[in-house]
Every structure is written in structure tokens, then in C-alpha cells.
PDB file of C-alpha atoms in Angstrom:
ATOM      1  CA  UNK A  28      -2.686 -31.249   4.939  1.00 83.00           C
ATOM      2  CA  UNK A  29      -5.547 -29.321   3.349  1.00 94.00           C
ATOM      3  CA  UNK A  30      -6.543 -30.128  -0.215  1.00 96.00           C
ATOM      4  CA  UNK A  31      -7.922 -27.114  -2.075  1.00 97.00           C
ATOM      5  CA  UNK A  32     -10.651 -27.575  -4.665  1.00 97.00           C
ATOM      6  CA  UNK A  33     -10.066 -25.283  -7.628  1.00 97.00           C
ATOM      7  CA  UNK A  34     -11.658 -24.575 -10.984  1.00 95.00           C
ATOM      8  CA  UNK A  35      -9.425 -23.049 -13.645  1.00 91.00           C
ATOM      9  CA  UNK A  36     -11.277 -21.158 -16.333  1.00 85.00           C
ATOM     10  CA  UNK A  37      -9.348 -21.256 -19.571  1.00 68.00           C
ATOM     11  CA  UNK A  38      -9.791 -21.297 -23.296  1.00 62.00           C
ATOM     12  CA  UNK A  39      -9.496 -24.755 -24.827  1.00 62.00           C
ATOM     13  CA  UNK A  40      -7.657 -23.059 -27.688  1.00 62.00           C
ATOM     14  CA  UNK A  41      -4.961 -21.997 -25.196  1.00 61.00           C
ATOM     15  CA  UNK A  42      -4.717 -25.206 -23.176  1.00 69.00           C
ATOM     16  CA  UNK A  43      -0.913 -24.897 -22.992  1.00 77.00           C
ATOM     17  CA  UNK A  44      -1.360 -22.041 -20.484  1.00 80.00           C
ATOM     18  CA  UNK A  45      -3.692 -24.245 -18.442  1.00 83.00           C
ATOM     19  CA  UNK A  46      -1.078 -27.021 -18.444  1.00 86.00           C
ATOM     20  CA  UNK A  47       1.669 -24.604 -17.357  1.00 89.00           C
ATOM     21  CA  UNK A  48      -0.516 -23.331 -14.510  1.00 91.00           C
ATOM     22  CA  UNK A  49      -1.151 -26.899 -13.317  1.00 93.00           C
ATOM     23  CA  UNK A  50       2.630 -27.474 -13.397  1.00 94.00           C
ATOM     24  CA  UNK A  51       3.200 -24.315 -11.346  1.00 94.00           C
ATOM     25  CA  UNK A  52       0.704 -25.385  -8.696  1.00 96.00           C
ATOM     26  CA  UNK A  53       2.070 -28.928  -8.637  1.00 96.00           C
ATOM     27  CA  UNK A  54       5.605 -27.632  -8.067  1.00 96.00           C
ATOM     28  CA  UNK A  55       4.777 -26.535  -4.502  1.00 96.00           C
ATOM     29  CA  UNK A  56       5.334 -29.626  -2.325  1.00 95.00           C
ATOM     30  CA  UNK A  57       3.236 -28.131   0.502  1.00 95.00           C
ATOM     31  CA  UNK A  58       0.210 -27.313  -1.625  1.00 97.00           C
ATOM     32  CA  UNK A  59      -2.345 -29.968  -2.544  1.00 97.00           C
ATOM     33  CA  UNK A  60      -5.270 -29.370  -4.852  1.00 97.00           C
ATOM     34  CA  UNK A  61      -8.055 -31.107  -6.684  1.00 97.00           C
ATOM     35  CA  UNK A  62      -8.743 -29.726 -10.144  1.00 94.00           C
ATOM     36  CA  UNK A  63     -12.402 -29.428 -11.143  1.00 92.00           C
ATOM     37  CA  UNK A  64     -11.622 -27.665 -14.420  1.00 87.00           C
ATOM     38  CA  UNK A  65     -12.893 -28.746 -17.810  1.00 76.00           C
ATOM     39  CA  UNK A  66      -9.869 -29.746 -19.883  1.00 66.00           C
ATOM     40  CA  UNK A  67     -10.071 -30.009 -23.639  1.00 65.00           C
ATOM     41  CA  UNK A  68     -10.436 -33.809 -23.619  1.00 65.00           C
ATOM     42  CA  UNK A  69     -13.289 -33.862 -21.067  1.00 63.00           C
ATOM     43  CA  UNK A  70     -16.532 -35.532 -22.191  1.00 55.00           C
ATOM     44  CA  UNK A  71     -18.406 -32.372 -21.191  1.00 60.00           C
ATOM     45  CA  UNK A  72     -17.699 -31.305 -24.791  1.00 57.00           C
ATOM     46  CA  UNK A  73     -20.461 -33.675 -25.854  1.00 63.00           C
ATOM     47  CA  UNK A  74     -23.156 -31.517 -24.248  1.00 64.00           C
ATOM     48  CA  UNK A  75     -25.850 -31.152 -26.888  1.00 73.00           C
ATOM     49  CA  UNK A  76     -26.821 -27.521 -26.343  1.00 82.00           C
ATOM     50  CA  UNK A  77     -25.385 -24.327 -24.896  1.00 81.00           C
ATOM     51  CA  UNK A  78     -27.768 -24.718 -21.944  1.00 86.00           C
ATOM     52  CA  UNK A  79     -26.525 -28.263 -21.286  1.00 83.00           C
ATOM     53  CA  UNK A  80     -22.884 -27.155 -21.520  1.00 81.00           C
ATOM     54  CA  UNK A  81     -23.509 -24.256 -19.116  1.00 86.00           C
ATOM     55  CA  UNK A  82     -25.199 -26.630 -16.634  1.00 87.00           C
ATOM     56  CA  UNK A  83     -22.326 -29.110 -16.939  1.00 84.00           C
ATOM     57  CA  UNK A  84     -19.731 -26.398 -16.275  1.00 87.00           C
ATOM     58  CA  UNK A  85     -21.767 -25.202 -13.294  1.00 92.00           C
ATOM     59  CA  UNK A  86     -21.738 -28.745 -11.856  1.00 90.00           C
ATOM     60  CA  UNK A  87     -17.960 -28.930 -12.348  1.00 90.00           C
ATOM     61  CA  UNK A  88     -17.462 -25.555 -10.668  1.00 95.00           C
ATOM     62  CA  UNK A  89     -19.772 -26.157  -7.683  1.00 97.00           C
ATOM     63  CA  UNK A  90     -17.287 -28.054  -5.432  1.00 97.00           C
ATOM     64  CA  UNK A  91     -14.463 -25.566  -6.030  1.00 97.00           C
ATOM     65  CA  UNK A  92     -13.524 -23.118  -3.302  1.00 94.00           C
ATOM     66  CA  UNK A  93     -12.299 -20.606  -5.877  1.00 96.00           C
ATOM     67  CA  UNK A  94     -12.190 -19.992  -9.601  1.00 96.00           C
ATOM     68  CA  UNK A  95      -8.876 -19.122 -11.219  1.00 95.00           C
ATOM     69  CA  UNK A  96      -9.027 -17.278 -14.526  1.00 90.00           C
ATOM     70  CA  UNK A  97      -6.079 -16.813 -16.824  1.00 84.00           C
ATOM     71  CA  UNK A  98      -6.258 -13.118 -17.646  1.00 79.00           C
ATOM     72  CA  UNK A  99      -4.734 -13.207 -21.106  1.00 70.00           C
ATOM     73  CA  UNK A 100      -6.231 -10.733 -23.541  1.00 54.00           C
ATOM     74  CA  UNK A 101      -7.924 -13.629 -25.386  1.00 58.00           C
ATOM     75  CA  UNK A 102     -10.254 -13.926 -22.379  1.00 51.00           C
ATOM     76  CA  UNK A 103     -11.906 -10.660 -23.334  1.00 49.00           C
ATOM     77  CA  UNK A 104     -13.168 -12.278 -26.527  1.00 52.00           C
ATOM     78  CA  UNK A 105     -14.071 -15.693 -25.140  1.00 64.00           C
ATOM     79  CA  UNK A 106     -17.767 -16.199 -24.580  1.00 69.00           C
ATOM     80  CA  UNK A 107     -17.225 -19.163 -22.282  1.00 77.00           C
ATOM     81  CA  UNK A 108     -14.840 -17.387 -19.947  1.00 80.00           C
ATOM     82  CA  UNK A 109     -17.487 -14.679 -19.563  1.00 83.00           C
ATOM     83  CA  UNK A 110     -20.077 -17.408 -18.881  1.00 87.00           C
ATOM     84  CA  UNK A 111     -17.765 -18.923 -16.278  1.00 89.00           C
ATOM     85  CA  UNK A 112     -17.364 -15.539 -14.576  1.00 92.00           C
ATOM     86  CA  UNK A 113     -21.161 -15.298 -14.360  1.00 93.00           C
ATOM     87  CA  UNK A 114     -21.412 -18.856 -13.028  1.00 95.00           C
ATOM     88  CA  UNK A 115     -18.688 -18.221 -10.425  1.00 96.00           C
ATOM     89  CA  UNK A 116     -20.417 -15.076  -9.205  1.00 96.00           C
ATOM     90  CA  UNK A 117     -23.765 -16.876  -9.114  1.00 96.00           C
ATOM     91  CA  UNK A 118     -22.247 -19.655  -7.006  1.00 97.00           C
ATOM     92  CA  UNK A 119     -20.548 -17.148  -4.687  1.00 97.00           C
ATOM     93  CA  UNK A 120     -17.045 -18.288  -5.677  1.00 97.00           C
ATOM     94  CA  UNK A 121     -14.039 -16.056  -5.200  1.00 97.00           C
ATOM     95  CA  UNK A 122     -12.335 -15.240  -8.495  1.00 96.00           C
ATOM     96  CA  UNK A 123      -8.545 -15.073  -8.796  1.00 96.00           C
ATOM     97  CA  UNK A 124      -7.155 -13.561 -11.988  1.00 93.00           C
ATOM     98  CA  UNK A 125      -3.682 -14.723 -12.988  1.00 92.00           C
ATOM     99  CA  UNK A 126      -1.825 -12.378 -15.289  1.00 86.00           C
ATOM    100  CA  UNK A 127       0.181 -14.363 -17.830  1.00 78.00           C
ATOM    101  CA  UNK A 128       3.957 -14.263 -17.640  1.00 71.00           C
ATOM    102  CA  UNK A 129       5.326 -11.333 -19.651  1.00 68.00           C
ATOM    103  CA  UNK A 130       1.917 -10.263 -20.983  1.00 63.00           C
ATOM    104  CA  UNK A 131       1.831  -6.734 -22.346  1.00 64.00           C
ATOM    105  CA  UNK A 132      -1.970  -6.652 -22.306  1.00 70.00           C
ATOM    106  CA  UNK A 133      -4.435  -8.484 -20.130  1.00 75.00           C
ATOM    107  CA  UNK A 134      -8.204  -8.796 -20.013  1.00 78.00           C
ATOM    108  CA  UNK A 135      -9.910  -5.895 -18.274  1.00 83.00           C
ATOM    109  CA  UNK A 136     -13.098  -8.002 -18.120  1.00 84.00           C
ATOM    110  CA  UNK A 137     -11.318 -10.678 -16.092  1.00 87.00           C
ATOM    111  CA  UNK A 138      -9.475  -8.204 -13.876  1.00 87.00           C
ATOM    112  CA  UNK A 139     -12.669  -6.262 -13.151  1.00 91.00           C
ATOM    113  CA  UNK A 140     -14.450  -9.489 -12.171  1.00 93.00           C
ATOM    114  CA  UNK A 141     -11.604 -10.693  -9.938  1.00 95.00           C
ATOM    115  CA  UNK A 142     -11.533 -10.592  -6.171  1.00 96.00           C
ATOM    116  CA  UNK A 143      -7.742 -10.795  -6.387  1.00 95.00           C
ATOM    117  CA  UNK A 144      -5.211 -10.327  -9.196  1.00 93.00           C
ATOM    118  CA  UNK A 145      -1.892 -12.145  -8.975  1.00 94.00           C
ATOM    119  CA  UNK A 146       1.198 -12.580 -11.094  1.00 92.00           C
ATOM    120  CA  UNK A 147       2.326 -15.708 -12.879  1.00 91.00           C
ATOM    121  CA  UNK A 148       4.274 -17.363 -10.077  1.00 93.00           C
ATOM    122  CA  UNK A 149       3.620 -20.241  -7.738  1.00 95.00           C
ATOM    123  CA  UNK A 150       3.906 -18.302  -4.487  1.00 95.00           C
ATOM    124  CA  UNK A 151       1.391 -15.580  -5.323  1.00 95.00           C
ATOM    125  CA  UNK A 152      -1.136 -18.003  -6.856  1.00 96.00           C
ATOM    126  CA  UNK A 153      -0.957 -20.455  -3.935  1.00 97.00           C
ATOM    127  CA  UNK A 154      -1.204 -17.608  -1.422  1.00 97.00           C
ATOM    128  CA  UNK A 155      -4.346 -16.301  -3.137  1.00 97.00           C
ATOM    129  CA  UNK A 156      -5.935 -19.767  -3.177  1.00 97.00           C
ATOM    130  CA  UNK A 157      -5.124 -20.339   0.487  1.00 95.00           C
ATOM    131  CA  UNK A 158      -6.676 -16.954   1.300  1.00 88.00           C
ATOM    132  CA  UNK A 159     -10.087 -18.409   0.566  1.00 57.00           C
TER     133      UNK A 159
END
């Protein structure tokens, strides 16, 4: 079975959405993935400068076959999600935007950067990942 390498861009302030997305992906018994994301408790937080943090995120993202971005409206105002979009594009990664469940508003910045926009459900997210 194929194991997909993914990087999930998310705000550390909204890590509950990240955790729910991991649960969604893990619920598919026929889908295996390796997560290269930077969770809130990752030592990457100890990077001394913005340049060092950007380089560390780039290294984390490099092995991923795609970058998944939670397209909540908060993303529009998050500097690091915008940095991660730039890094993904620079590395030639496909970007999948996931619209949060029941969201009235979503980030136009994320949706405009995305190669594919999917809803908040296991089937559509897995299908988009497998498409790359």
C-alpha cells in the first residue's frame, strides 16, 4: 500500500482543527500517510530567527507530496500560512485547500493559492491527496 507524505499548514492557535483533520485522514483504513507538519509541540519553535524558522519549515515540507491548508478565515491573517504557501509554491508542491466544516467564510488567499479545494470530509480529502 502507498504511504502518502503530507504537510498540513495550520495555525498553532487553532491546533484543534489540525487534530480533527488528522483524525479524519486516520479514519480511512485504506489510506496511509506520513505527516511532515509542524505541530505546536515541535522543537522547530526554538528557531532563533524568522529566517531560521522559515528554513526549518521548508525542510519539513520538502519530503511532502502535497501541502494541505485549512482554509478557515483565520488563514487570511496568518503570516506563517502565507509563508507556507510561498514555500509550497517554491518547492513545486500541489496545494489542497480544505474548507472547514460549516464555515460561513473561508480564506480567499488560501483558495486562490490552491490547486484543488475540497470539503471537510475524509473521502474528498483523500481523493485529492491521491490525485498527486
